[in-house]
PDB file of C-alpha atoms and ligand atoms in Angstrom:
ATOM      1  CA  MET W   1       0.000   0.000   0.000  1.00  0.00           C
ATOM      2  CA  ILE W   2       1.285   3.429  -0.968  1.00  0.00           C
ATOM      3  CA  LYS W   3       1.850   5.654   2.085  1.00  0.00           C
ATOM      4  CA  ALA W   4       3.943   8.428   0.553  1.00  0.00           C
ATOM      5  CA  CYS W   5       4.112  10.257  -2.767  1.00  0.00           C
ATOM      6  CA  ILE W   6       7.333  11.923  -3.885  1.00  0.00           C
ATOM      7  CA  PHE W   7       7.175  14.475  -6.690  1.00  0.00           C
ATOM      8  CA  ASP W   8       9.899  15.626  -9.016  1.00  0.00           C
ATOM      9  CA  LEU W   9       9.491  19.374  -9.642  1.00  0.00           C
ATOM     10  CA  ASP W  10      10.536  20.423 -13.138  1.00  0.00           C
ATOM     11  CA  GLY W  11       8.320  18.654 -15.678  1.00  0.00           C
ATOM     12  CA  VAL W  12       5.947  17.171 -13.102  1.00  0.00           C
ATOM     13  CA  VAL W  13       4.641  20.034 -10.957  1.00  0.00           C
ATOM     14  CA  VAL W  14       5.715  22.990 -13.122  1.00  0.00           C
ATOM     15  CA  ASP W  15       7.251  23.451 -16.556  1.00  0.00           C
ATOM     16  CA  THR W  16      10.505  25.164 -15.651  1.00  0.00           C
ATOM     17  CA  ALA W  17      12.311  23.307 -18.469  1.00  0.00           C
ATOM     18  CA  LYS W  18      11.361  26.212 -20.747  1.00  0.00           C
ATOM     19  CA  TYR W  19      13.235  28.678 -18.484  1.00  0.00           C
ATOM     20  CA  HIS W  20      16.255  26.379 -18.205  1.00  0.00           C
ATOM     21  CA  TYR W  21      16.211  26.209 -22.005  1.00  0.00           C
ATOM     22  CA  LEU W  22      16.058  30.010 -22.454  1.00  0.00           C
ATOM     23  CA  ALA W  23      18.989  30.497 -20.095  1.00  0.00           C
ATOM     24  CA  TRP W  24      21.112  27.707 -21.637  1.00  0.00           C
ATOM     25  CA  LYS W  25      20.317  29.042 -25.123  1.00  0.00           C
ATOM     26  CA  ARG W  26      21.492  32.499 -24.078  1.00  0.00           C
ATOM     27  CA  LEU W  27      24.749  31.056 -22.744  1.00  0.00           C
ATOM     28  CA  ALA W  28      25.313  29.028 -25.938  1.00  0.00           C
ATOM     29  CA  ALA W  29      24.697  32.182 -28.017  1.00  0.00           C
ATOM     30  CA  GLU W  30      27.457  33.937 -26.058  1.00  0.00           C
ATOM     31  CA  PHE W  31      29.747  31.044 -26.940  1.00  0.00           C
ATOM     32  CA  GLY W  32      28.738  31.419 -30.601  1.00  0.00           C
ATOM     33  CA  PHE W  33      26.514  28.407 -31.234  1.00  0.00           C
ATOM     34  CA  GLU W  34      22.824  27.634 -31.289  1.00  0.00           C
ATOM     35  CA  PHE W  35      21.482  25.355 -28.593  1.00  0.00           C
ATOM     36  CA  MET W  36      18.342  23.730 -29.964  1.00  0.00           C
ATOM     37  CA  GLU W  37      15.272  22.322 -28.263  1.00  0.00           C
ATOM     38  CA  ILE W  38      16.170  18.774 -29.290  1.00  0.00           C
ATOM     39  CA  HIS W  39      19.397  19.082 -27.241  1.00  0.00           C
ATOM     40  CA  ASN W  40      17.435  20.386 -24.284  1.00  0.00           C
ATOM     41  CA  GLU W  41      15.771  16.963 -23.777  1.00  0.00           C
ATOM     42  CA  ARG W  42      19.128  15.670 -22.570  1.00  0.00           C
ATOM     43  CA  LEU W  43      19.222  18.227 -19.757  1.00  0.00           C
ATOM     44  CA  LYS W  44      15.986  17.178 -18.073  1.00  0.00           C
ATOM     45  CA  GLY W  45      16.499  15.934 -14.541  1.00  0.00           C
ATOM     46  CA  VAL W  46      20.288  16.190 -14.611  1.00  0.00           C
ATOM     47  CA  SER W  47      22.326  18.539 -12.399  1.00  0.00           C
ATOM     48  CA  ARG W  48      23.340  22.064 -13.399  1.00  0.00           C
ATOM     49  CA  MET W  49      27.011  21.170 -13.905  1.00  0.00           C
ATOM     50  CA  ARG W  50      26.184  18.020 -15.869  1.00  0.00           C
ATOM     51  CA  SER W  51      23.805  20.118 -18.009  1.00  0.00           C
ATOM     52  CA  LEU W  52      26.635  22.555 -18.753  1.00  0.00           C
ATOM     53  CA  GLU W  53      28.924  19.681 -19.722  1.00  0.00           C
ATOM     54  CA  ILE W  54      26.291  18.366 -22.169  1.00  0.00           C
ATOM     55  CA  LEU W  55      25.878  21.865 -23.621  1.00  0.00           C
ATOM     56  CA  LEU W  56      29.651  22.250 -24.080  1.00  0.00           C
ATOM     57  CA  GLU W  57      29.767  18.822 -25.723  1.00  0.00           C
ATOM     58  CA  VAL W  58      27.054  19.932 -28.177  1.00  0.00           C
ATOM     59  CA  GLY W  59      29.011  23.127 -28.965  1.00  0.00           C
ATOM     60  CA  GLY W  60      32.364  21.325 -29.110  1.00  0.00           C
ATOM     61  CA  ILE W  61      33.838  23.640 -26.463  1.00  0.00           C
ATOM     62  CA  ASN W  62      36.500  22.865 -23.855  1.00  0.00           C
ATOM     63  CA  MET W  63      36.700  24.782 -20.589  1.00  0.00           C
ATOM     64  CA  SER W  64      38.681  24.771 -17.378  1.00  0.00           C
ATOM     65  CA  ALA W  65      36.920  23.929 -14.113  1.00  0.00           C
ATOM     66  CA  GLY W  66      36.949  27.611 -13.111  1.00  0.00           C
ATOM     67  CA  GLU W  67      35.431  28.738 -16.414  1.00  0.00           C
ATOM     68  CA  LYS W  68      32.731  26.090 -16.027  1.00  0.00           C
ATOM     69  CA  GLU W  69      31.863  27.364 -12.551  1.00  0.00           C
ATOM     70  CA  ARG W  70      31.534  30.920 -13.901  1.00  0.00           C
ATOM     71  CA  ALA W  71      29.458  29.840 -16.911  1.00  0.00           C
ATOM     72  CA  ALA W  72      27.084  27.797 -14.715  1.00  0.00           C
ATOM     73  CA  ALA W  73      26.706  30.743 -12.329  1.00  0.00           C
ATOM     74  CA  ARG W  74      25.885  33.064 -15.247  1.00  0.00           C
ATOM     75  CA  LYS W  75      23.260  30.682 -16.578  1.00  0.00           C
ATOM     76  CA  ASN W  76      21.766  30.381 -13.109  1.00  0.00           C
ATOM     77  CA  GLN W  77      21.569  34.150 -12.713  1.00  0.00           C
ATOM     78  CA  TRP W  78      19.416  34.370 -15.863  1.00  0.00           C
ATOM     79  CA  TYR W  79      17.349  31.346 -14.852  1.00  0.00           C
ATOM     80  CA  VAL W  80      16.622  32.901 -11.439  1.00  0.00           C
ATOM     81  CA  GLU W  81      15.509  36.114 -13.183  1.00  0.00           C
ATOM     82  CA  TYR W  82      12.992  34.070 -15.215  1.00  0.00           C
ATOM     83  CA  ILE W  83      11.619  32.007 -12.323  1.00  0.00           C
ATOM     84  CA  SER W  84      11.345  35.013 -10.026  1.00  0.00           C
ATOM     85  CA  GLU W  85       8.424  36.096 -12.257  1.00  0.00           C
ATOM     86  CA  MET W  86       6.570  32.746 -11.927  1.00  0.00           C
ATOM     87  CA  THR W  87       2.995  32.611 -10.614  1.00  0.00           C
ATOM     88  CA  PRO W  88       0.653  29.816  -9.391  1.00  0.00           C
ATOM     89  CA  ALA W  89      -0.884  29.861 -12.908  1.00  0.00           C
ATOM     90  CA  GLU W  90       2.206  27.943 -14.030  1.00  0.00           C
ATOM     91  CA  ILE W  91       1.402  24.853 -11.979  1.00  0.00           C
ATOM     92  CA  LEU W  92       0.804  22.120 -14.569  1.00  0.00           C
ATOM     93  CA  PRO W  93      -2.838  21.125 -15.301  1.00  0.00           C
ATOM     94  CA  GLY W  94      -4.425  18.738 -12.788  1.00  0.00           C
ATOM     95  CA  VAL W  95      -1.547  18.962 -10.268  1.00  0.00           C
ATOM     96  CA  THR W  96      -3.380  21.131  -7.716  1.00  0.00           C
ATOM     97  CA  GLN W  97      -6.436  18.838  -7.801  1.00  0.00           C
ATOM     98  CA  PHE W  98      -4.273  15.743  -7.361  1.00  0.00           C
ATOM     99  CA  LEU W  99      -2.357  17.313  -4.452  1.00  0.00           C
ATOM    100  CA  ASP W 100      -5.667  18.321  -2.846  1.00  0.00           C
ATOM    101  CA  TYR W 101      -6.879  14.727  -3.152  1.00  0.00           C
ATOM    102  CA  LEU W 102      -3.677  13.410  -1.540  1.00  0.00           C
ATOM    103  CA  LYS W 103      -4.111  15.881   1.338  1.00  0.00           C
ATOM    104  CA  SER W 104      -7.736  14.799   1.780  1.00  0.00           C
ATOM    105  CA  ILE W 105      -6.655  11.183   2.352  1.00  0.00           C
ATOM    106  CA  ASP W 106      -3.726  12.220   4.597  1.00  0.00           C
ATOM    107  CA  MET W 107      -1.110  10.951   2.184  1.00  0.00           C
ATOM    108  CA  LYS W 108       2.420  12.072   3.016  1.00  0.00           C
ATOM    109  CA  ILE W 109       3.909  14.231   0.264  1.00  0.00           C
ATOM    110  CA  ALA W 110       7.536  15.100  -0.482  1.00  0.00           C
ATOM    111  CA  LEU W 111       9.400  16.938  -3.201  1.00  0.00           C
ATOM    112  CA  GLY W 112      12.445  15.199  -4.705  1.00  0.00           C
ATOM    113  CA  SER W 113      14.129  17.575  -7.135  1.00  0.00           C
ATOM    114  CA  ALA W 114      17.642  18.025  -8.516  1.00  0.00           C
ATOM    115  CA  SER W 115      17.164  21.788  -8.542  1.00  0.00           C
ATOM    116  CA  LYS W 116      18.930  24.109  -6.131  1.00  0.00           C
ATOM    117  CA  ASN W 117      16.229  26.668  -6.949  1.00  0.00           C
ATOM    118  CA  ALA W 118      13.295  24.492  -5.838  1.00  0.00           C
ATOM    119  CA  GLY W 119      12.603  26.651  -2.755  1.00  0.00           C
ATOM    120  CA  MET W 120      12.084  29.787  -4.846  1.00  0.00           C
ATOM    121  CA  ILE W 121       9.816  27.971  -7.332  1.00  0.00           C
ATOM    122  CA  LEU W 122       7.658  26.583  -4.505  1.00  0.00           C
ATOM    123  CA  GLU W 123       7.377  30.057  -2.963  1.00  0.00           C
ATOM    124  CA  ARG W 124       6.447  31.710  -6.259  1.00  0.00           C
ATOM    125  CA  THR W 125       3.757  29.094  -6.994  1.00  0.00           C
ATOM    126  CA  ASN W 126       2.370  29.072  -3.415  1.00  0.00           C
ATOM    127  CA  LEU W 127       3.218  25.381  -3.026  1.00  0.00           C
ATOM    128  CA  ALA W 128       5.751  25.634  -0.198  1.00  0.00           C
ATOM    129  CA  SER W 129       3.297  24.581   2.527  1.00  0.00           C
ATOM    130  CA  VAL W 130       1.860  21.671   0.517  1.00  0.00           C
ATOM    131  CA  PHE W 131       4.929  19.454   0.842  1.00  0.00           C
ATOM    132  CA  ASP W 132       5.612  17.719   4.151  1.00  0.00           C
ATOM    133  CA  ALA W 133       9.279  17.449   3.173  1.00  0.00           C
ATOM    134  CA  VAL W 134      11.420  19.092   0.515  1.00  0.00           C
ATOM    135  CA  ILE W 135      14.591  17.403  -0.713  1.00  0.00           C
ATOM    136  CA  ASP W 136      16.275  19.464  -3.414  1.00  0.00           C
ATOM    137  CA  GLY W 137      19.652  19.913  -5.084  1.00  0.00           C
ATOM    138  CA  LYS W 138      20.978  21.653  -1.963  1.00  0.00           C
ATOM    139  CA  LYS W 139      20.360  18.588   0.188  1.00  0.00           C
ATOM    140  CA  VAL W 140      21.813  15.822  -1.955  1.00  0.00           C
ATOM    141  CA  SER W 141      25.363  15.006  -2.944  1.00  0.00           C
ATOM    142  CA  LYS W 142      24.596  12.531  -5.728  1.00  0.00           C
ATOM    143  CA  ALA W 143      22.501  13.431  -8.774  1.00  0.00           C
ATOM    144  CA  LYS W 144      19.766  11.261 -10.307  1.00  0.00           C
ATOM    145  CA  PRO W 145      19.934   8.397 -11.440  1.00  0.00           C
ATOM    146  CA  ASP W 146      21.379   7.920  -7.948  1.00  0.00           C
ATOM    147  CA  PRO W 147      18.423   7.199  -5.624  1.00  0.00           C
ATOM    148  CA  GLU W 148      19.673   9.507  -2.819  1.00  0.00           C
ATOM    149  CA  VAL W 149      17.070  12.250  -3.372  1.00  0.00           C
ATOM    150  CA  PHE W 150      14.119   9.844  -3.102  1.00  0.00           C
ATOM    151  CA  ILE W 151      15.555   7.817  -0.217  1.00  0.00           C
ATOM    152  CA  LYS W 152      16.083  11.063   1.723  1.00  0.00           C
ATOM    153  CA  GLY W 153      12.557  12.184   0.787  1.00  0.00           C
ATOM    154  CA  ALA W 154      11.009   8.986   2.186  1.00  0.00           C
ATOM    155  CA  GLU W 155      13.125   9.185   5.344  1.00  0.00           C
ATOM    156  CA  ALA W 156      12.108  12.803   5.886  1.00  0.00           C
ATOM    157  CA  LEU W 157       8.471  11.645   5.766  1.00  0.00           C
ATOM    158  CA  GLY W 158       9.190   8.865   8.279  1.00  0.00           C
ATOM    159  CA  ILE W 159       8.640   6.100   5.720  1.00  0.00           C
ATOM    160  CA  PHE W 160      11.303   3.411   5.732  1.00  0.00           C
ATOM    161  CA  LYS W 161       9.801   0.850   3.370  1.00  0.00           C
ATOM    162  CA  ALA W 162      10.600   1.740  -0.244  1.00  0.00           C
ATOM    163  CA  GLU W 163       7.612  -0.255  -1.577  1.00  0.00           C
ATOM    164  CA  GLU W 164       5.283   2.139   0.271  1.00  0.00           C
ATOM    165  CA  CYS W 165       6.576   5.058  -1.822  1.00  0.00           C
ATOM    166  CA  LEU W 166       5.379   6.257  -5.202  1.00  0.00           C
ATOM    167  CA  VAL W 167       7.530   8.644  -7.239  1.00  0.00           C
ATOM    168  CA  PHE W 168       6.276  10.907 -10.057  1.00  0.00           C
ATOM    169  CA  GLU W 169       9.022  11.688 -12.587  1.00  0.00           C
ATOM    170  CA  ASP W 170       9.354  13.132 -16.091  1.00  0.00           C
ATOM    171  CA  ALA W 171      13.022  12.293 -16.738  1.00  0.00           C
ATOM    172  CA  GLU W 172      14.595   8.971 -17.569  1.00  0.00           C
ATOM    173  CA  ALA W 173      17.339   9.546 -14.979  1.00  0.00           C
ATOM    174  CA  GLY W 174      14.622  10.197 -12.386  1.00  0.00           C
ATOM    175  CA  VAL W 175      12.711   7.013 -13.220  1.00  0.00           C
ATOM    176  CA  GLU W 176      15.951   5.056 -12.848  1.00  0.00           C
ATOM    177  CA  ALA W 177      16.595   6.745  -9.496  1.00  0.00           C
ATOM    178  CA  ALA W 178      13.136   5.782  -8.200  1.00  0.00           C
ATOM    179  CA  LEU W 179      13.502   2.173  -9.358  1.00  0.00           C
ATOM    180  CA  SER W 180      16.932   1.770  -7.836  1.00  0.00           C
ATOM    181  CA  ALA W 181      15.490   3.103  -4.563  1.00  0.00           C
ATOM    182  CA  GLY W 182      13.014   0.169  -4.826  1.00  0.00           C
ATOM    183  CA  MET W 183      10.026   2.523  -5.125  1.00  0.00           C
ATOM    184  CA  TYR W 184       7.057   2.544  -7.478  1.00  0.00           C
ATOM    185  CA  CYS W 185       7.273   5.118 -10.250  1.00  0.00           C
ATOM    186  CA  ILE W 186       4.734   6.804 -12.510  1.00  0.00           C
ATOM    187  CA  GLY W 187       6.307   8.517 -15.501  1.00  0.00           C
ATOM    188  CA  ILE W 188       4.858  11.839 -16.631  1.00  0.00           C
ATOM    189  CA  GLY W 189       5.346  12.240 -20.370  1.00  0.00           C
ATOM    190  CA  SER W 190       6.162   9.921 -23.209  1.00  0.00           C
ATOM    191  CA  PRO W 191       5.964   6.102 -22.741  1.00  0.00           C
ATOM    192  CA  LYS W 192       8.816   5.791 -25.255  1.00  0.00           C
ATOM    193  CA  ILE W 193      11.233   7.755 -23.073  1.00  0.00           C
ATOM    194  CA  LEU W 194       9.877   6.580 -19.704  1.00  0.00           C
ATOM    195  CA  GLN W 195       9.276   2.912 -20.562  1.00  0.00           C
ATOM    196  CA  LYS W 196      10.990   1.660 -17.375  1.00  0.00           C
ATOM    197  CA  ALA W 197       8.354   3.299 -15.135  1.00  0.00           C
ATOM    198  CA  HIS W 198       5.544   1.130 -13.692  1.00  0.00           C
ATOM    199  CA  LYS W 199       2.968   3.318 -15.456  1.00  0.00           C
ATOM    200  CA  VAL W 200       3.210   6.348 -17.724  1.00  0.00           C
ATOM    201  CA  ILE W 201       0.614   9.103 -18.015  1.00  0.00           C
ATOM    202  CA  PRO W 202       0.774  12.266 -20.146  1.00  0.00           C
ATOM    203  CA  GLY W 203      -0.053  14.481 -17.146  1.00  0.00           C
ATOM    204  CA  PHE W 204      -2.426  14.803 -14.187  1.00  0.00           C
ATOM    205  CA  GLN W 205      -5.299  16.389 -16.061  1.00  0.00           C
ATOM    206  CA  GLY W 206      -8.391  14.178 -16.016  1.00  0.00           C
ATOM    207  CA  VAL W 207      -6.807  11.366 -13.963  1.00  0.00           C
ATOM    208  CA  GLN W 208      -8.792   9.394 -11.398  1.00  0.00           C
ATOM    209  CA  PRO W 209      -6.561  10.103  -8.376  1.00  0.00           C
ATOM    210  CA  ALA W 210      -7.363   6.859  -6.530  1.00  0.00           C
ATOM    211  CA  ASP W 211      -6.403   4.798  -9.612  1.00  0.00           C
ATOM    212  CA  LEU W 212      -2.887   6.216  -9.613  1.00  0.00           C
ATOM    213  CA  LEU W 213      -2.270   4.907  -6.097  1.00  0.00           C
ATOM    214  CA  ARG W 214      -3.230   1.277  -6.824  1.00  0.00           C
ATOM    215  CA  PHE W 215      -0.173  -0.949  -6.859  1.00  0.00           C
TER     216      PHE W 215
HETATM  217  P1  B16 U 301      19.168  24.065 -10.934  1.00  0.00           P
HETATM  218  P2  B16 U 301      13.987  18.391 -11.439  1.00  0.00           P
HETATM  219  C1  B16 U 301      16.100  19.613 -12.561  1.00  0.00           C
HETATM  220  O1  B16 U 301      14.878  19.706 -11.863  1.00  0.00           O
HETATM  221  C2  B16 U 301      15.906  20.036 -14.006  1.00  0.00           C
HETATM  222  O2  B16 U 301      15.059  19.106 -14.684  1.00  0.00           O
HETATM  223  C3  B16 U 301      17.253  20.067 -14.708  1.00  0.00           C
HETATM  224  O3  B16 U 301      17.088  20.483 -16.047  1.00  0.00           O
HETATM  225  C4  B16 U 301      18.178  21.039 -13.945  1.00  0.00           C
HETATM  226  O4  B16 U 301      19.463  21.055 -14.541  1.00  0.00           O
HETATM  227  C5  B16 U 301      18.293  20.578 -12.485  1.00  0.00           C
HETATM  228  O5  B16 U 301      16.993  20.524 -11.904  1.00  0.00           O
HETATM  229  C6  B16 U 301      19.158  21.508 -11.656  1.00  0.00           C
HETATM  230  O6  B16 U 301      18.503  22.745 -11.553  1.00  0.00           O
HETATM  231  O7  B16 U 301      20.141  24.598 -11.926  1.00  0.00           O
HETATM  232  O8  B16 U 301      17.990  24.961 -10.688  1.00  0.00           O
HETATM  233  O9  B16 U 301      19.850  23.656  -9.633  1.00  0.00           O
HETATM  234  O10 B16 U 301      13.422  17.850 -12.709  1.00  0.00           O
HETATM  235  O11 B16 U 301      14.908  17.415 -10.724  1.00  0.00           O
HETATM  236  O12 B16 U 301      12.948  18.996 -10.524  1.00  0.00           O
HETATM  237 MG1   MG U 302      11.964  16.665 -13.853  1.00  0.00          MG
END
């Protein structure tokens, strides 16, 4: 029986991928190449530094560790400017209703995100008080597909049996992280990309909430 739900943030609760993309695109333009949407898929769910490394690979650019730190900080400055304008209207369709349902049945709810900016996004979208625990990029040392973020999320909720946890993820690395934690996982997005998940749905709009919890 599922006793806790752990949500990824970007791509599950809100669509911040578009802001990451704008900021990465701006950085690539400064380096003199075009970073296209097709490349952006590879950045979903992975850490900021790993994202930069993928971007540099796409552009065929080499950089020292110090230059990488500065480039990542620049990108983050732009990204923070974008997300500081976010509003609750940017919560993805059906998410608020599903969270309300989970609250009504006293389900424990955690956030398990790779982002170091999760706190600001939750504040801007008025979701900060909805989550009983928030594990973000500031609290983990190993990025997805390592299961650390979800294991810490379950522990923070006081749940110590992985099979009582259900993770919602939009990235392949995130699905792998949930499975290697021994948890159930529902993929949000394309069944082709998220085929390893126990179930895949396009989003929360129109779902029967109780059905999603049956495992
Ligand atoms: P930041 P999630 C992830 O969020 C994003 O999907 C990924 O594109 C980003 O690089 C990562 O957070 C780190 O974000 O630069 O804000 O620390 O999907 O794990 O909620
Ligand atoms: Mg995500």
